[in-house]
Amino acid sequence: GPRLLFTVDTIVERVDFDHSYATGADVGYKALAVNVSDIAAMGGRPTKGVVTLTIPPDTDVEYVDDVMTGLMDGATRWGVDLVGGDLGGGGEVSISIALLGTPVAQPVLRSGARPGDAICVTGALGGAAGGLAVLRSGREPSDAERALIERQLRPQPRVEEGSIAGNTGCSAMIDISDGLAVDLWRVLVSSEVGCDIDDSLLPVDPALKECSEVHDPLEIAITGGEDFELLITMDDGRMDETRRRIEAAGNTLTRIGVVTDHGATIGGRDVDEWRSEAWEHLSGS
């Protein structure tokens, strides 16, 4: 039969969101978005999903309705049919979604990068981490900072961009969910290659310059997570067509470096050093 893509992802209270700043609708929307992003990162489009919602027994029905509103907003936006799921009790709110998708062309893996390939990213980096810093500060955000907050609460998976990259023959792809350093490292390990990233080329979210909680926008762009942009490797000869089509879809594509056969650096510093400063799920830091 036809090829299918399949992913599952979970977001958990006090790890991926906090009720002090996120509404139930924000939580439902983000839960679906992070799964859709996984499908987009393989050059696919999402189709059907099932949802497991875990809540404390004293949760208001209104909150559950709010979560469902966010889920349905995302489902409408990305063309997802939510076809079932489960409701359970627990000590905190968590949402797990299992999502099916179909590849537009051949599924794009993390393992296809080759020495000499260009390394590119869509959009701008660091915005979601900046938004989280503003939310945690509790202060009134500026207009520019509201855009950062939007990136944190309402991430936009790059479905169209992933489809374009898949159709134009990219060699490897991953979504930037845990930060550029971590997700780049995953591609390098899977492909058994190295990299040379020019940090002066990184598309840092310009709104970070107005965020007082962020002291080094470049560092946040490298180590901050949840931007859900795409990291793409491809032959240099395919760059112009891919960039042109992604720009026509309303986003940008920036060449930030090259795949090498050994060594792995960002701005002359080892990727492992950058990775040690980024988010690790099981360490909680």
CSV table of N, CA and C in Angstrom, one decimal, residues 121-281:
chain,number,residue,atom,x,y,z
A,121,VAL,N,18.2,26.8,7.1
A,121,VAL,CA,17.1,26.8,8.0
A,121,VAL,C,16.0,27.7,7.4
A,122,THR,N,14.8,27.4,7.7
A,122,THR,CA,13.7,28.3,7.4
A,122,THR,C,13.5,29.3,8.5
A,123,GLY,N,12.9,30.5,8.2
A,123,GLY,CA,12.5,31.4,9.2
A,123,GLY,C,13.6,32.0,10.0
A,124,ALA,N,13.2,32.4,11.2
A,124,ALA,CA,14.2,33.0,12.2
A,124,ALA,C,14.2,32.2,13.4
A,125,LEU,N,15.3,32.2,14.2
A,125,LEU,CA,15.6,31.4,15.3
A,125,LEU,C,15.6,32.1,16.6
A,126,GLY,N,15.2,31.5,17.7
A,126,GLY,CA,15.3,32.0,19.0
A,126,GLY,C,14.1,32.7,19.5
A,127,GLY,N,13.1,32.9,18.7
A,127,GLY,CA,11.9,33.7,19.1
A,127,GLY,C,11.1,33.0,20.1
A,128,ALA,N,10.9,31.7,20.0
A,128,ALA,CA,10.1,31.0,21.0
A,128,ALA,C,10.7,31.0,22.4
A,129,ALA,N,12.0,30.8,22.5
A,129,ALA,CA,12.7,30.9,23.7
A,129,ALA,C,12.7,32.3,24.4
A,130,GLY,N,12.8,33.3,23.5
A,130,GLY,CA,12.6,34.7,24.0
A,130,GLY,C,11.2,34.9,24.5
A,131,GLY,N,10.2,34.4,23.8
A,131,GLY,CA,8.8,34.5,24.3
A,131,GLY,C,8.6,33.9,25.7
A,132,LEU,N,9.2,32.7,25.9
A,132,LEU,CA,9.1,32.0,27.1
A,132,LEU,C,9.8,32.8,28.3
A,133,ALA,N,10.9,33.5,28.0
A,133,ALA,CA,11.6,34.3,29.0
A,133,ALA,C,10.7,35.5,29.4
A,134,VAL,N,10.0,36.1,28.4
A,134,VAL,CA,9.1,37.2,28.7
A,134,VAL,C,7.9,36.7,29.6
A,135,LEU,N,7.3,35.5,29.2
A,135,LEU,CA,6.2,35.0,29.9
A,135,LEU,C,6.5,34.7,31.4
A,136,ARG,N,7.7,34.1,31.6
A,136,ARG,CA,8.1,33.8,32.9
A,136,ARG,C,8.5,35.0,33.8
A,137,SER,N,8.8,36.1,33.1
A,137,SER,CA,9.1,37.3,33.9
A,137,SER,C,7.8,37.9,34.5
A,138,GLY,N,6.7,37.7,33.9
A,138,GLY,CA,5.4,38.2,34.4
A,138,GLY,C,5.1,39.6,34.1
A,139,ARG,N,6.0,40.3,33.4
A,139,ARG,CA,5.9,41.7,33.1
A,139,ARG,C,5.0,42.0,31.9
A,140,GLU,N,4.6,43.2,31.7
A,140,GLU,CA,3.8,43.5,30.5
A,140,GLU,C,4.8,43.6,29.3
A,141,PRO,N,4.5,42.8,28.2
A,141,PRO,CA,5.4,42.8,27.1
A,141,PRO,C,5.2,44.0,26.1
A,142,SER,N,6.2,44.3,25.4
A,142,SER,CA,6.1,45.3,24.3
A,142,SER,C,5.5,44.6,23.1
A,143,ASP,N,5.2,45.4,22.1
A,143,ASP,CA,4.6,44.9,20.9
A,143,ASP,C,5.5,43.8,20.2
A,144,ALA,N,6.8,44.1,20.2
A,144,ALA,CA,7.7,43.2,19.6
A,144,ALA,C,7.8,41.9,20.4
A,145,GLU,N,7.7,42.0,21.7
A,145,GLU,CA,7.8,40.8,22.6
A,145,GLU,C,6.5,40.0,22.5
A,146,ARG,N,5.4,40.7,22.2
A,146,ARG,CA,4.1,39.9,21.9
A,146,ARG,C,4.3,38.9,20.8
A,147,ALA,N,5.1,39.3,19.8
A,147,ALA,CA,5.3,38.4,18.6
A,147,ALA,C,6.2,37.2,19.1
A,148,LEU,N,7.1,37.4,20.0
A,148,LEU,CA,7.9,36.3,20.6
A,148,LEU,C,7.0,35.4,21.4
A,149,ILE,N,6.1,36.0,22.2
A,149,ILE,CA,5.1,35.2,23.0
A,149,ILE,C,4.3,34.3,22.1
A,150,GLU,N,3.8,34.9,21.0
A,150,GLU,CA,3.0,34.2,20.0
A,150,GLU,C,3.8,32.9,19.5
A,151,ARG,N,5.0,33.1,19.2
A,151,ARG,CA,5.8,32.0,18.7
A,151,ARG,C,5.9,30.9,19.8
A,152,GLN,N,5.9,31.2,21.1
A,152,GLN,CA,6.0,30.2,22.1
A,152,GLN,C,4.6,29.5,22.3
A,153,LEU,N,3.6,30.3,22.4
A,153,LEU,CA,2.3,29.7,22.7
A,153,LEU,C,1.6,29.1,21.5
A,154,ARG,N,1.8,29.7,20.3
A,154,ARG,CA,1.1,29.2,19.1
A,154,ARG,C,2.1,29.0,18.0
A,155,PRO,N,3.0,27.9,18.1
A,155,PRO,CA,4.0,27.6,17.1
A,155,PRO,C,3.3,27.3,15.8
A,156,GLN,N,4.1,27.6,14.7
A,156,GLN,CA,3.6,27.3,13.4
A,156,GLN,C,4.5,26.3,12.7
A,157,PRO,N,4.0,25.0,12.6
A,157,PRO,CA,4.8,24.0,11.9
A,157,PRO,C,4.9,24.3,10.4
A,158,ARG,N,6.0,24.0,9.9
A,158,ARG,CA,6.3,24.5,8.5
A,158,ARG,C,5.9,23.4,7.5
A,159,VAL,N,4.6,23.1,7.4
A,159,VAL,CA,4.1,22.0,6.5
A,159,VAL,C,4.4,22.3,5.0
A,160,GLU,N,4.1,23.5,4.6
A,160,GLU,CA,4.3,23.8,3.2
A,160,GLU,C,5.8,23.8,2.8
A,161,GLU,N,6.6,24.4,3.7
A,161,GLU,CA,8.1,24.4,3.5
A,161,GLU,C,8.7,23.0,3.4
A,162,GLY,N,8.2,22.1,4.3
A,162,GLY,CA,8.7,20.8,4.3
A,162,GLY,C,8.3,20.0,3.0
A,163,SER,N,7.1,20.3,2.6
A,163,SER,CA,6.7,19.7,1.3
A,163,SER,C,7.5,20.2,0.1
A,164,ILE,N,7.8,21.4,0.1
A,164,ILE,CA,8.6,22.0,-0.9
A,164,ILE,C,10.0,21.4,-0.9
A,165,ALA,N,10.6,21.3,0.3
A,165,ALA,CA,12.0,20.8,0.4
A,165,ALA,C,12.0,19.3,0.0
A,166,GLY,N,10.9,18.6,0.4
A,166,GLY,CA,10.9,17.2,0.0
A,166,GLY,C,10.7,17.0,-1.5
A,167,ASN,N,10.0,17.9,-2.2
A,167,ASN,CA,9.8,17.8,-3.6
A,167,ASN,C,11.0,18.3,-4.4
A,168,THR,N,11.9,19.1,-3.8
A,168,THR,CA,13.0,19.6,-4.5
A,168,THR,C,14.3,18.8,-4.2
A,169,GLY,N,14.1,17.7,-3.6
A,169,GLY,CA,15.3,16.8,-3.4
A,169,GLY,C,16.2,17.1,-2.3
A,170,CYS,N,15.7,17.6,-1.2
A,170,CYS,CA,16.7,17.8,0.0
A,170,CYS,C,17.2,16.4,0.4
A,171,SER,N,18.3,16.4,1.1
A,171,SER,CA,18.9,15.1,1.5
A,171,SER,C,18.6,14.7,2.9
A,172,ALA,N,18.3,15.7,3.8
A,172,ALA,CA,18.0,15.4,5.2
A,172,ALA,C,17.2,16.6,5.7
A,173,MET,N,16.4,16.3,6.7
A,173,MET,CA,15.6,17.4,7.3
A,173,MET,C,15.1,17.0,8.7
A,174,ILE,N,15.0,18.0,9.6
A,174,ILE,CA,14.5,17.8,10.9
A,174,ILE,C,13.9,19.1,11.4
A,175,ASP,N,12.9,19.1,12.3
A,175,ASP,CA,12.3,20.3,12.8
A,175,ASP,C,13.1,20.7,14.0
A,176,ILE,N,13.3,22.0,14.2
A,176,ILE,CA,14.1,22.6,15.3
A,176,ILE,C,13.1,22.7,16.5
A,177,SER,N,13.0,21.6,17.3
A,177,SER,CA,12.2,21.6,18.5
A,177,SER,C,12.9,21.8,19.7
A,178,ASP,N,14.1,21.3,19.8
A,178,ASP,CA,15.0,21.3,21.0
A,178,ASP,C,16.1,22.3,20.9
A,179,GLY,N,16.2,23.1,19.8
A,179,GLY,CA,17.2,24.0,19.6
A,179,GLY,C,18.1,23.6,18.4
A,180,LEU,N,18.7,24.6,17.8
A,180,LEU,CA,19.5,24.3,16.6
A,180,LEU,C,20.7,23.4,16.9
A,181,ALA,N,21.4,23.6,18.0
A,181,ALA,CA,22.5,22.8,18.4
A,181,ALA,C,22.1,21.3,18.6
A,182,VAL,N,21.1,21.1,19.3
A,182,VAL,CA,20.6,19.7,19.6
A,182,VAL,C,20.1,19.0,18.3
A,183,ASP,N,19.3,19.7,17.5
A,183,ASP,CA,18.7,19.0,16.4
A,183,ASP,C,19.7,18.9,15.2
A,184,LEU,N,20.6,19.9,15.1
A,184,LEU,CA,21.7,19.7,14.1
A,184,LEU,C,22.5,18.5,14.5
A,185,TRP,N,22.8,18.3,15.7
A,185,TRP,CA,23.6,17.2,16.2
A,185,TRP,C,22.9,15.9,15.8
A,186,ARG,N,21.6,15.8,15.9
A,186,ARG,CA,20.9,14.6,15.6
A,186,ARG,C,21.0,14.2,14.1
A,187,VAL,N,21.0,15.2,13.3
A,187,VAL,CA,21.2,15.0,11.8
A,187,VAL,C,22.6,14.5,11.6
A,188,LEU,N,23.6,15.1,12.2
A,188,LEU,CA,25.0,14.7,12.1
A,188,LEU,C,25.2,13.3,12.5
A,189,VAL,N,24.7,12.9,13.6
A,189,VAL,CA,24.9,11.5,14.1
A,189,VAL,C,24.2,10.6,13.2
A,190,SER,N,23.0,10.9,12.8
A,190,SER,CA,22.2,9.9,11.9
A,190,SER,C,22.9,9.8,10.6
A,191,SER,N,23.5,10.9,10.1
A,191,SER,CA,24.1,10.8,8.7
A,191,SER,C,25.6,10.5,8.8
A,192,GLU,N,26.1,10.4,10.0
A,192,GLU,CA,27.6,10.1,10.1
A,192,GLU,C,28.4,11.1,9.4
A,193,VAL,N,28.2,12.4,9.6
A,193,VAL,CA,28.9,13.5,9.0
A,193,VAL,C,29.2,14.6,10.0
A,194,GLY,N,29.9,15.6,9.6
A,194,GLY,CA,30.2,16.8,10.4
A,194,GLY,C,29.6,18.0,9.8
A,195,CYS,N,30.0,19.2,10.3
A,195,CYS,CA,29.4,20.4,9.8
A,195,CYS,C,30.3,21.6,10.1
A,196,ASP,N,30.2,22.7,9.4
A,196,ASP,CA,30.8,23.9,9.6
A,196,ASP,C,29.8,25.0,9.5
A,197,ILE,N,29.3,25.5,10.6
A,197,ILE,CA,28.2,26.5,10.6
A,197,ILE,C,28.8,27.9,10.9
A,198,ASP,N,28.5,28.9,10.0
A,198,ASP,CA,28.9,30.3,10.2
A,198,ASP,C,27.9,31.0,11.0
A,199,ASP,N,28.2,31.3,12.3
A,199,ASP,CA,27.2,31.9,13.1
A,199,ASP,C,26.8,33.3,12.7
A,200,SER,N,27.6,33.9,11.9
A,200,SER,CA,27.2,35.3,11.4
A,200,SER,C,26.1,35.2,10.4
A,201,LEU,N,25.8,34.0,9.9
A,201,LEU,CA,24.7,33.8,8.9
A,201,LEU,C,23.4,33.4,9.5
A,202,LEU,N,23.4,33.1,10.8
A,202,LEU,CA,22.2,32.6,11.5
A,202,LEU,C,21.1,33.7,11.5
A,203,PRO,N,19.9,33.3,11.0
A,203,PRO,CA,18.8,34.3,11.0
A,203,PRO,C,18.2,34.4,12.4
A,204,VAL,N,18.7,35.3,13.2
A,204,VAL,CA,18.3,35.5,14.6
A,204,VAL,C,17.0,36.3,14.6
A,205,ASP,N,16.0,35.9,15.3
A,205,ASP,CA,14.7,36.7,15.4
A,205,ASP,C,15.0,38.1,15.8
A,206,PRO,N,14.7,39.1,15.0
A,206,PRO,CA,15.0,40.5,15.3
A,206,PRO,C,14.4,41.0,16.6
A,207,ALA,N,13.2,40.4,17.0
A,207,ALA,CA,12.5,40.9,18.2
A,207,ALA,C,13.3,40.6,19.4
A,208,LEU,N,14.3,39.7,19.4
A,208,LEU,CA,15.1,39.4,20.6
A,208,LEU,C,15.9,40.6,21.0
A,209,LYS,N,16.2,41.5,20.1
A,209,LYS,CA,17.0,42.7,20.5
A,209,LYS,C,16.3,43.6,21.5
A,210,GLU,N,14.9,43.5,21.5
A,210,GLU,CA,14.1,44.3,22.4
A,210,GLU,C,13.7,43.6,23.7
A,211,CYS,N,14.2,42.4,23.9
A,211,CYS,CA,13.8,41.6,25.0
A,211,CYS,C,14.9,41.7,26.1
A,212,SER,N,14.6,42.4,27.2
A,212,SER,CA,15.6,42.6,28.3
A,212,SER,C,16.0,41.3,28.9
A,213,GLU,N,15.2,40.3,28.9
A,213,GLU,CA,15.5,39.0,29.5
A,213,GLU,C,16.6,38.2,28.7
A,214,VAL,N,16.8,38.6,27.5
A,214,VAL,CA,17.7,37.9,26.6
A,214,VAL,C,19.0,38.8,26.5
A,215,HIS,N,20.1,38.3,27.0
A,215,HIS,CA,21.4,39.0,27.0
A,215,HIS,C,22.2,38.7,25.8
A,216,ASP,N,22.0,37.6,25.1
A,216,ASP,CA,22.8,37.2,23.9
A,216,ASP,C,21.8,36.6,22.9
A,217,PRO,N,21.2,37.4,22.0
A,217,PRO,CA,20.3,36.8,21.0
A,217,PRO,C,20.9,35.7,20.2
A,218,LEU,N,22.2,35.7,19.9
A,218,LEU,CA,22.8,34.7,19.1
A,218,LEU,C,22.8,33.4,19.8
A,219,GLU,N,23.2,33.4,21.1
A,219,GLU,CA,23.2,32.2,21.9
A,219,GLU,C,21.8,31.6,22.0
A,220,ILE,N,20.8,32.4,22.2
A,220,ILE,CA,19.4,31.9,22.3
A,220,ILE,C,19.0,31.3,20.9
A,221,ALA,N,19.5,31.9,19.8
A,221,ALA,CA,19.1,31.3,18.5
A,221,ALA,C,19.8,29.9,18.3
A,222,ILE,N,20.9,29.7,19.0
A,222,ILE,CA,21.6,28.4,18.8
A,222,ILE,C,21.1,27.4,19.8
A,223,THR,N,20.8,27.8,21.0
A,223,THR,CA,20.4,26.8,22.1
A,223,THR,C,18.9,26.8,22.4
A,224,GLY,N,18.2,27.8,22.0
A,224,GLY,CA,16.8,27.9,22.4
A,224,GLY,C,15.9,27.0,21.5
A,225,GLY,N,14.9,26.4,22.1
A,225,GLY,CA,14.0,25.4,21.4
A,225,GLY,C,12.7,26.0,21.1
A,226,GLU,N,11.9,25.1,20.4
A,226,GLU,CA,10.5,25.3,20.2
A,226,GLU,C,10.2,26.4,19.1
A,227,ASP,N,11.2,26.6,18.2
A,227,ASP,CA,10.9,27.5,17.1
A,227,ASP,C,10.1,26.7,16.0
A,228,PHE,N,10.3,25.4,15.9
A,228,PHE,CA,9.7,24.5,14.9
A,228,PHE,C,9.9,25.0,13.5
A,229,GLU,N,11.1,25.7,13.3
A,229,GLU,CA,11.5,25.9,11.9
A,229,GLU,C,12.1,24.6,11.4
A,230,LEU,N,12.5,24.5,10.2
A,230,LEU,CA,13.1,23.3,9.6
A,230,LEU,C,14.6,23.5,9.3
A,231,LEU,N,15.4,22.5,9.7
A,231,LEU,CA,16.8,22.4,9.3
A,231,LEU,C,16.9,21.5,8.1
A,232,ILE,N,17.4,22.0,7.0
A,232,ILE,CA,17.4,21.2,5.8
A,232,ILE,C,18.8,21.1,5.2
A,233,THR,N,19.2,20.0,4.7
A,233,THR,CA,20.5,19.8,4.0
A,233,THR,C,20.1,19.5,2.5
A,234,MET,N,20.9,20.0,1.6
A,234,MET,CA,20.6,19.8,0.2
A,234,MET,C,21.8,20.1,-0.7
A,235,ASP,N,21.9,19.6,-1.9
A,235,ASP,CA,22.9,20.0,-2.8
A,235,ASP,C,22.8,21.5,-3.1
A,236,ASP,N,23.9,22.1,-3.2
A,236,ASP,CA,23.9,23.6,-3.5
A,236,ASP,C,23.2,23.9,-4.8
A,237,GLY,N,23.2,23.0,-5.7
A,237,GLY,CA,22.5,23.3,-7.0
A,237,GLY,C,21.0,23.4,-6.9
A,238,ARG,N,20.4,22.9,-5.8
A,238,ARG,CA,19.0,22.9,-5.6
A,238,ARG,C,18.6,24.1,-4.7
A,239,MET,N,19.5,24.9,-4.2
A,239,MET,CA,19.2,25.9,-3.3
A,239,MET,C,18.3,27.0,-3.9
A,240,ASP,N,18.6,27.5,-5.0
A,240,ASP,CA,17.9,28.6,-5.6
A,240,ASP,C,16.4,28.3,-5.8
A,241,GLU,N,16.2,27.1,-6.4
A,241,GLU,CA,14.8,26.8,-6.6
A,241,GLU,C,14.0,26.6,-5.3
A,242,THR,N,14.6,25.9,-4.3
A,242,THR,CA,14.0,25.7,-3.1
A,242,THR,C,13.7,27.0,-2.3
A,243,ARG,N,14.7,27.9,-2.3
A,243,ARG,CA,14.5,29.2,-1.7
A,243,ARG,C,13.4,30.0,-2.3
A,244,ARG,N,13.4,30.0,-3.7
A,244,ARG,CA,12.4,30.7,-4.4
A,244,ARG,C,11.0,30.2,-4.0
A,245,ARG,N,10.8,28.9,-4.0
A,245,ARG,CA,9.5,28.4,-3.7
A,245,ARG,C,9.1,28.6,-2.2
A,246,ILE,N,10.0,28.5,-1.3
A,246,ILE,CA,9.7,28.8,0.1
A,246,ILE,C,9.4,30.2,0.3
A,247,GLU,N,10.1,31.1,-0.4
A,247,GLU,CA,9.7,32.6,-0.3
A,247,GLU,C,8.4,32.8,-0.9
A,248,ALA,N,8.0,32.1,-1.9
A,248,ALA,CA,6.6,32.3,-2.5
A,248,ALA,C,5.6,31.8,-1.5
A,249,ALA,N,6.0,30.9,-0.6
A,249,ALA,CA,5.0,30.4,0.4
A,249,ALA,C,5.0,31.2,1.6
A,250,GLY,N,5.8,32.3,1.6
A,250,GLY,CA,5.7,33.3,2.7
A,250,GLY,C,6.7,33.2,3.8
A,251,ASN,N,7.8,32.4,3.6
A,251,ASN,CA,8.8,32.2,4.6
A,251,ASN,C,10.2,32.5,3.9
A,252,THR,N,11.3,32.3,4.7
A,252,THR,CA,12.6,32.5,4.1
A,252,THR,C,13.4,31.2,4.3
A,253,LEU,N,14.5,31.1,3.5
A,253,LEU,CA,15.4,29.9,3.6
A,253,LEU,C,16.8,30.5,3.6
A,254,THR,N,17.6,30.3,4.7
A,254,THR,CA,18.9,30.8,4.8
A,254,THR,C,20.0,29.8,4.9
A,255,ARG,N,21.0,29.9,4.0
A,255,ARG,CA,22.1,29.0,4.1
A,255,ARG,C,23.0,29.4,5.2
A,256,ILE,N,23.3,28.5,6.1
A,256,ILE,CA,24.1,28.8,7.3
A,256,ILE,C,25.4,28.0,7.4
A,257,GLY,N,25.6,27.1,6.5
A,257,GLY,CA,26.9,26.3,6.6
A,257,GLY,C,26.9,25.2,5.6
A,258,VAL,N,27.8,24.3,5.9
A,258,VAL,CA,28.1,23.2,4.9
A,258,VAL,C,28.3,21.9,5.7
A,259,VAL,N,27.8,20.8,5.1
A,259,VAL,CA,28.1,19.4,5.7
A,259,VAL,C,29.6,19.1,5.4
A,260,THR,N,30.3,18.6,6.4
A,260,THR,CA,31.7,18.2,6.2
A,260,THR,C,31.8,16.6,6.5
A,261,ASP,N,33.0,16.1,6.2
A,261,ASP,CA,33.1,14.7,6.5
A,261,ASP,C,33.7,14.4,7.9
A,262,HIS,N,34.1,15.5,8.6
A,262,HIS,CA,34.5,15.3,10.0
A,262,HIS,C,34.5,16.6,10.7
A,263,GLY,N,34.5,16.6,12.0
A,263,GLY,CA,34.4,17.8,12.8
A,263,GLY,C,33.0,18.4,12.8
A,264,ALA,N,32.6,19.1,13.8
A,264,ALA,CA,31.3,19.7,13.9
A,264,ALA,C,31.3,21.0,14.7
A,265,THR,N,31.2,22.1,14.1
A,265,THR,CA,31.4,23.4,14.8
A,265,THR,C,30.2,24.4,14.4
A,266,ILE,N,29.9,25.2,15.3
A,266,ILE,CA,29.0,26.4,15.1
A,266,ILE,C,29.8,27.6,15.5
A,267,GLY,N,30.2,28.5,14.6
A,267,GLY,CA,31.0,29.6,14.9
A,267,GLY,C,32.3,29.3,15.5
A,268,GLY,N,32.9,28.2,15.0
A,268,GLY,CA,34.2,27.8,15.5
A,268,GLY,C,34.2,27.0,16.8
A,269,ARG,N,33.0,26.9,17.4
A,269,ARG,CA,32.9,26.2,18.7
A,269,ARG,C,32.3,24.8,18.5
A,270,ASP,N,32.7,23.8,19.2
A,270,ASP,CA,32.2,22.5,19.0
A,270,ASP,C,30.7,22.4,19.2
A,271,VAL,N,30.0,21.7,18.4
A,271,VAL,CA,28.6,21.5,18.5
A,271,VAL,C,28.2,20.9,19.9
A,272,ASP,N,29.0,19.9,20.3
A,272,ASP,CA,28.8,19.3,21.7
A,272,ASP,C,28.8,20.3,22.8
A,273,GLU,N,29.7,21.3,22.7
A,273,GLU,CA,29.7,22.4,23.7
A,273,GLU,C,28.4,23.2,23.7
A,274,TRP,N,27.9,23.5,22.5
A,274,TRP,CA,26.7,24.2,22.4
A,274,TRP,C,25.5,23.4,22.9
A,275,ARG,N,25.6,22.1,22.6
A,275,ARG,CA,24.5,21.2,23.0
A,275,ARG,C,24.4,21.0,24.5
A,276,SER,N,25.5,21.1,25.2
A,276,SER,CA,25.5,21.0,26.6
A,276,SER,C,24.8,22.1,27.3
A,277,GLU,N,24.6,23.2,26.6
A,277,GLU,CA,23.9,24.4,27.2
A,277,GLU,C,22.4,24.5,26.8
A,278,ALA,N,22.0,23.5,26.0
A,278,ALA,CA,20.6,23.5,25.5
A,278,ALA,C,19.8,22.6,26.4
A,279,TRP,N,18.5,22.6,26.0
A,279,TRP,CA,17.5,21.8,26.8
A,279,TRP,C,17.7,20.3,26.7
A,280,GLU,N,17.6,19.6,27.8
A,280,GLU,CA,17.6,18.2,27.9
A,280,GLU,C,16.4,17.7,28.6
A,281,HIS,N,15.5,16.9,27.9
A,281,HIS,CA,14.2,16.6,28.5
A,281,HIS,C,14.3,15.9,29.8
